[in-house]
Amino acid sequence: MNIKRLRRHWDALGKTDPLWANLTNDDKRGGKWDADEFFLTGEQEIEEVMDFVGSRSVTFDHGRAALDFGCGVGRLTQALAARFDDVWGVDIAPSMIDAANRYNRRPETCHYYLNDRTELARFDDGSFDFIYSNIVLQHMQPRDQRRNLAELVRVLAPGGIFVFQLPSAPLPVPVPKGGGRDSSDASSPSRRRSSSARTGACVER
Ligand SMILES: C[S@@+](CC[C@H](N)C(=O)[O-])C[C@H]1O[C@@H](n2cnc3c(N)ncnc32)[C@H](O)[C@@H]1O
């Protein structure tokens, strides 16, 4: 799916069922997420991610700037804002950014930015000590994944940490009788569950 279609797709989801579009637990479809429960999954996930980073025996400046790429309504951005001084959530969909601003409980620390291109021109080289992206890159064409990854590495500070999730193979999804979509189909909402155990890679500089 190209960037324009990706934006339309996520914008429509952000208008109809934003929390479920971010975390597609079957029983939460149709506006059934409780917002507190939803944001708690973000706190738990960031805690797991930080434990994972800590387990790699790397050090970096926990105090400064973090970026959540593909932030949606800010499930993870809000949790990062409890750990960093300056946190940016970037998303391609206006409706997601609108919802993220509505749910923003830490406006002094947490900022949201709409970006509908593969370049992150808003940010200078080396702007972030920590970058996280989960359930985002898997929805793009490989060419755009590579471009986004290159940009994210550009805005990572020397000595910073970049953790991202990217499936290395299509997930085994049962195909309904009469055909169905491949699990790697970018038009399907996320099937990723909240667990950093499946985080695909960690890049250190
Ligand atoms: C499944 S949601 C995950 C949201 C968030 N990462 C989380 O785990 O709660 C995927 C998000 O990625 C955003 N997204 C998809 N492609 C993007 C792109 N090229 N640039 C920025 N955001 C993108 C979508 O708009 C959507 O909000």
CSV table of C-alpha atoms and ligand atoms in Angstrom, one decimal:
chain,number,residue,atom,x,y,z
A,1,MET,CA,0.0,0.0,0.0
A,2,ASN,CA,1.5,3.3,-1.0
A,3,ILE,CA,1.8,6.2,1.5
A,4,LYS,CA,-1.4,8.0,0.3
A,5,ARG,CA,-3.5,4.9,0.6
A,6,LEU,CA,-1.9,4.1,4.0
A,7,ARG,CA,-2.9,7.5,5.3
A,8,ARG,CA,-6.5,7.2,4.1
A,9,HIS,CA,-6.7,3.7,5.5
A,10,TRP,CA,-5.4,4.7,9.0
A,11,ASP,CA,-7.3,7.9,9.0
A,12,ALA,CA,-10.6,6.0,8.4
A,13,LEU,CA,-9.8,3.6,11.2
A,14,GLY,CA,-8.9,6.5,13.5
A,15,LYS,CA,-12.3,8.0,12.9
A,16,THR,CA,-14.3,4.9,13.6
A,17,ASP,CA,-12.5,2.8,16.2
A,18,PRO,CA,-9.2,4.4,17.1
A,19,LEU,CA,-8.2,2.4,20.2
A,20,TRP,CA,-9.1,-1.0,18.6
A,21,ALA,CA,-7.2,0.0,15.4
A,22,ASN,CA,-4.1,0.5,17.6
A,23,LEU,CA,-4.5,-2.7,19.6
A,24,THR,CA,-6.8,-5.2,17.9
A,25,ASN,CA,-7.9,-7.5,20.7
A,26,ASP,CA,-10.9,-9.3,19.4
A,27,ASP,CA,-13.1,-8.5,22.3
A,28,LYS,CA,-12.4,-4.8,22.1
A,29,ARG,CA,-13.8,-4.1,18.7
A,30,GLY,CA,-16.5,-1.5,18.3
A,31,GLY,CA,-15.3,1.0,20.9
A,32,LYS,CA,-15.0,-1.6,23.7
A,33,TRP,CA,-11.6,-0.6,25.0
A,34,ASP,CA,-11.7,1.1,28.3
A,35,ALA,CA,-9.2,3.9,27.9
A,36,ASP,CA,-7.4,3.3,31.2
A,37,GLU,CA,-7.0,-0.3,30.5
A,38,PHE,CA,-5.8,0.5,27.0
A,39,PHE,CA,-3.1,2.9,28.2
A,40,LEU,CA,-2.0,0.5,30.9
A,41,THR,CA,-1.0,-1.9,28.1
A,42,GLY,CA,1.3,0.8,26.9
A,43,GLU,CA,2.9,1.3,30.3
A,44,GLN,CA,3.4,-2.5,30.6
A,45,GLU,CA,4.9,-2.7,27.2
A,46,ILE,CA,7.4,0.1,27.7
A,47,GLU,CA,8.4,-1.4,31.0
A,48,GLU,CA,9.2,-4.7,29.2
A,49,VAL,CA,11.1,-2.9,26.5
A,50,MET,CA,13.2,-1.0,29.0
A,51,ASP,CA,13.9,-4.2,30.8
A,52,PHE,CA,14.9,-5.7,27.5
A,53,VAL,CA,17.2,-2.8,26.7
A,54,GLY,CA,18.7,-3.0,30.2
A,55,SER,CA,19.3,-6.7,29.7
A,56,ARG,CA,21.6,-5.9,26.7
A,57,SER,CA,24.1,-4.1,29.0
A,58,VAL,CA,23.9,-0.9,27.1
A,59,THR,CA,23.8,2.5,28.6
A,60,PHE,CA,22.2,5.6,27.2
A,61,ASP,CA,20.7,8.8,28.4
A,62,HIS,CA,17.3,7.9,29.8
A,63,GLY,CA,16.5,11.5,30.6
A,64,ARG,CA,16.2,13.3,27.3
A,65,ALA,CA,14.3,12.9,24.1
A,66,ALA,CA,12.3,9.9,22.8
A,67,LEU,CA,10.4,9.3,19.6
A,68,ASP,CA,7.4,6.9,19.1
A,69,PHE,CA,7.1,6.3,15.4
A,70,GLY,CA,3.5,5.4,14.3
A,71,CYS,CA,2.2,6.5,17.7
A,72,GLY,CA,-1.5,6.1,16.9
A,73,VAL,CA,-3.5,7.6,19.8
A,74,GLY,CA,-0.4,7.7,22.0
A,75,ARG,CA,-0.6,4.3,23.9
A,76,LEU,CA,3.2,4.1,24.0
A,77,THR,CA,4.0,7.8,23.8
A,78,GLN,CA,2.2,8.5,27.0
A,79,ALA,CA,4.2,5.7,28.8
A,80,LEU,CA,7.5,7.1,27.3
A,81,ALA,CA,6.6,10.5,28.7
A,82,ALA,CA,6.9,9.1,32.2
A,83,ARG,CA,10.5,8.3,31.5
A,84,PHE,CA,11.9,11.0,29.2
A,85,ASP,CA,11.9,14.8,29.3
A,86,ASP,CA,10.7,15.4,25.8
A,87,VAL,CA,8.7,12.8,23.8
A,88,TRP,CA,7.4,13.0,20.3
A,89,GLY,CA,4.7,10.8,18.7
A,90,VAL,CA,4.6,10.8,14.9
A,91,ASP,CA,1.7,9.4,12.9
A,92,ILE,CA,0.5,9.4,9.3
A,93,ALA,CA,-3.2,9.8,10.1
A,94,PRO,CA,-4.8,13.1,11.1
A,95,SER,CA,-7.6,11.3,13.1
A,96,MET,CA,-5.0,9.4,15.1
A,97,ILE,CA,-3.1,12.6,15.9
A,98,ASP,CA,-6.4,14.3,16.9
A,99,ALA,CA,-7.2,11.4,19.2
A,100,ALA,CA,-3.7,11.4,20.6
A,101,ASN,CA,-4.0,15.1,21.5
A,102,ARG,CA,-7.4,14.4,23.2
A,103,TYR,CA,-5.8,11.6,25.3
A,104,ASN,CA,-2.6,13.6,26.1
A,105,ARG,CA,-2.3,13.6,29.8
A,106,ARG,CA,1.3,15.0,29.7
A,107,PRO,CA,1.1,18.0,27.3
A,108,GLU,CA,4.2,19.6,28.8
A,109,THR,CA,6.3,16.6,27.8
A,110,CYS,CA,4.5,14.9,25.1
A,111,HIS,CA,4.0,16.3,21.6
A,112,TYR,CA,2.3,14.8,18.5
A,113,TYR,CA,3.2,15.4,15.0
A,114,LEU,CA,1.4,14.5,11.7
A,115,ASN,CA,3.9,13.2,9.1
A,116,ASP,CA,2.6,11.8,5.9
A,117,ARG,CA,5.9,11.1,4.1
A,118,THR,CA,8.8,8.8,4.6
A,119,GLU,CA,11.2,11.7,5.4
A,120,LEU,CA,11.1,13.0,9.0
A,121,ALA,CA,12.1,16.5,7.9
A,122,ARG,CA,10.7,18.1,11.0
A,123,PHE,CA,13.6,16.5,13.0
A,124,ASP,CA,17.3,17.2,12.9
A,125,ASP,CA,19.9,14.5,12.7
A,126,GLY,CA,20.6,12.9,16.1
A,127,SER,CA,17.5,14.4,17.8
A,128,PHE,CA,16.5,11.4,19.9
A,129,ASP,CA,18.2,9.3,22.6
A,130,PHE,CA,15.5,6.6,22.3
A,131,ILE,CA,13.3,5.6,19.4
A,132,TYR,CA,10.5,3.0,19.5
A,133,SER,CA,8.2,1.7,16.8
A,134,ASN,CA,5.8,-1.2,17.3
A,135,ILE,CA,3.0,-2.5,15.0
A,136,VAL,CA,3.8,0.1,12.4
A,137,LEU,CA,6.5,-0.9,9.9
A,138,GLN,CA,4.8,-4.2,9.2
A,139,HIS,CA,2.0,-2.4,7.4
A,140,MET,CA,4.2,-0.8,4.7
A,141,GLN,CA,5.7,-1.8,1.5
A,142,PRO,CA,9.4,-3.0,1.9
A,143,ARG,CA,10.6,0.1,0.0
A,144,ASP,CA,8.9,2.4,2.5
A,145,GLN,CA,10.1,0.3,5.4
A,146,ARG,CA,13.7,0.8,4.3
A,147,ARG,CA,13.2,4.6,3.8
A,148,ASN,CA,11.5,5.0,7.2
A,149,LEU,CA,14.2,2.9,8.9
A,150,ALA,CA,16.9,5.1,7.3
A,151,GLU,CA,15.2,8.2,8.5
A,152,LEU,CA,14.8,6.9,12.0
A,153,VAL,CA,18.5,6.0,12.2
A,154,ARG,CA,19.3,9.5,10.9
A,155,VAL,CA,17.3,11.1,13.8
A,156,LEU,CA,18.8,8.8,16.4
A,157,ALA,CA,21.5,10.4,18.6
A,158,PRO,CA,25.0,8.9,18.7
A,159,GLY,CA,24.9,6.4,21.5
A,160,GLY,CA,21.1,6.3,21.3
A,161,ILE,CA,18.9,3.2,21.2
A,162,PHE,CA,16.4,2.3,18.5
A,163,VAL,CA,14.0,-0.6,19.1
A,164,PHE,CA,11.5,-1.6,16.5
A,165,GLN,CA,9.3,-4.5,15.6
A,166,LEU,CA,9.1,-6.0,12.2
A,167,PRO,CA,7.9,-9.6,11.5
A,168,SER,CA,10.5,-11.7,9.7
A,169,ALA,CA,7.9,-13.9,8.1
A,170,PRO,CA,4.1,-13.7,7.6
A,171,LEU,CA,2.1,-14.7,10.6
A,172,PRO,CA,0.1,-17.9,10.2
A,173,VAL,CA,-3.4,-16.7,9.8
A,174,PRO,CA,-6.2,-19.1,9.0
A,175,VAL,CA,-7.6,-18.5,5.5
A,176,PRO,CA,-11.4,-18.5,5.4
A,177,LYS,CA,-13.2,-20.8,3.0
A,178,GLY,CA,-13.4,-19.1,-0.4
A,179,GLY,CA,-10.1,-17.3,0.0
A,180,GLY,CA,-8.8,-14.4,2.1
A,181,ARG,CA,-6.0,-12.0,2.6
A,182,ASP,CA,-2.5,-12.9,3.3
A,183,SER,CA,-1.4,-12.0,6.8
A,184,SER,CA,1.1,-9.5,5.4
A,185,ASP,CA,-1.6,-7.6,3.7
A,186,ALA,CA,-1.1,-4.0,4.7
A,187,SER,CA,-4.8,-3.3,4.6
A,188,SER,CA,-5.6,-5.5,7.6
A,189,PRO,CA,-5.5,-3.8,11.0
A,190,SER,CA,-2.8,-4.9,13.3
A,191,ARG,CA,-2.8,-8.4,14.5
A,192,ARG,CA,0.2,-7.7,16.7
A,193,ARG,CA,-0.4,-8.1,20.4
A,194,SER,CA,1.2,-6.0,23.1
A,195,SER,CA,4.4,-7.8,24.0
A,196,SER,CA,8.0,-6.6,23.5
A,197,ALA,CA,8.9,-10.3,23.5
A,198,ARG,CA,8.2,-10.1,19.8
A,199,THR,CA,10.2,-7.0,19.2
A,200,GLY,CA,12.1,-7.6,16.0
A,201,ALA,CA,15.4,-5.8,16.4
A,202,CYS,CA,17.4,-3.5,18.4
A,203,VAL,CA,19.8,-1.1,16.7
A,204,GLU,CA,22.5,0.5,18.8
A,205,ARG,CA,24.8,3.3,17.8
B,1,LIG,C1,-1.5,-0.6,14.8
B,1,LIG,S1,-1.3,1.1,15.1
B,1,LIG,C2,-0.1,1.0,16.4
B,1,LIG,C3,-0.1,2.3,17.2
B,1,LIG,C4,1.0,2.3,18.3
B,1,LIG,N1,2.3,2.0,17.7
B,1,LIG,C5,0.7,1.3,19.3
B,1,LIG,O1,1.3,0.2,19.4
B,1,LIG,O2,-0.3,1.5,20.1
B,1,LIG,C6,-0.3,1.6,13.7
B,1,LIG,C7,-0.2,3.1,13.6
B,1,LIG,O3,0.9,3.4,12.7
B,1,LIG,C8,0.5,4.5,11.9
B,1,LIG,N2,1.3,4.5,10.7
B,1,LIG,C9,1.2,3.6,9.7
B,1,LIG,N3,2.0,3.9,8.7
B,1,LIG,C10,2.7,5.0,9.1
B,1,LIG,C11,3.8,5.8,8.6
B,1,LIG,N4,4.3,5.6,7.4
B,1,LIG,N5,4.2,6.9,9.3
B,1,LIG,C12,3.7,7.1,10.5
B,1,LIG,N6,2.7,6.4,11.1
B,1,LIG,C13,2.2,5.4,10.4
B,1,LIG,C14,-1.0,4.4,11.8
B,1,LIG,O4,-1.7,5.6,11.4
B,1,LIG,C15,-1.4,3.8,13.1
B,1,LIG,O5,-1.8,4.8,14.0
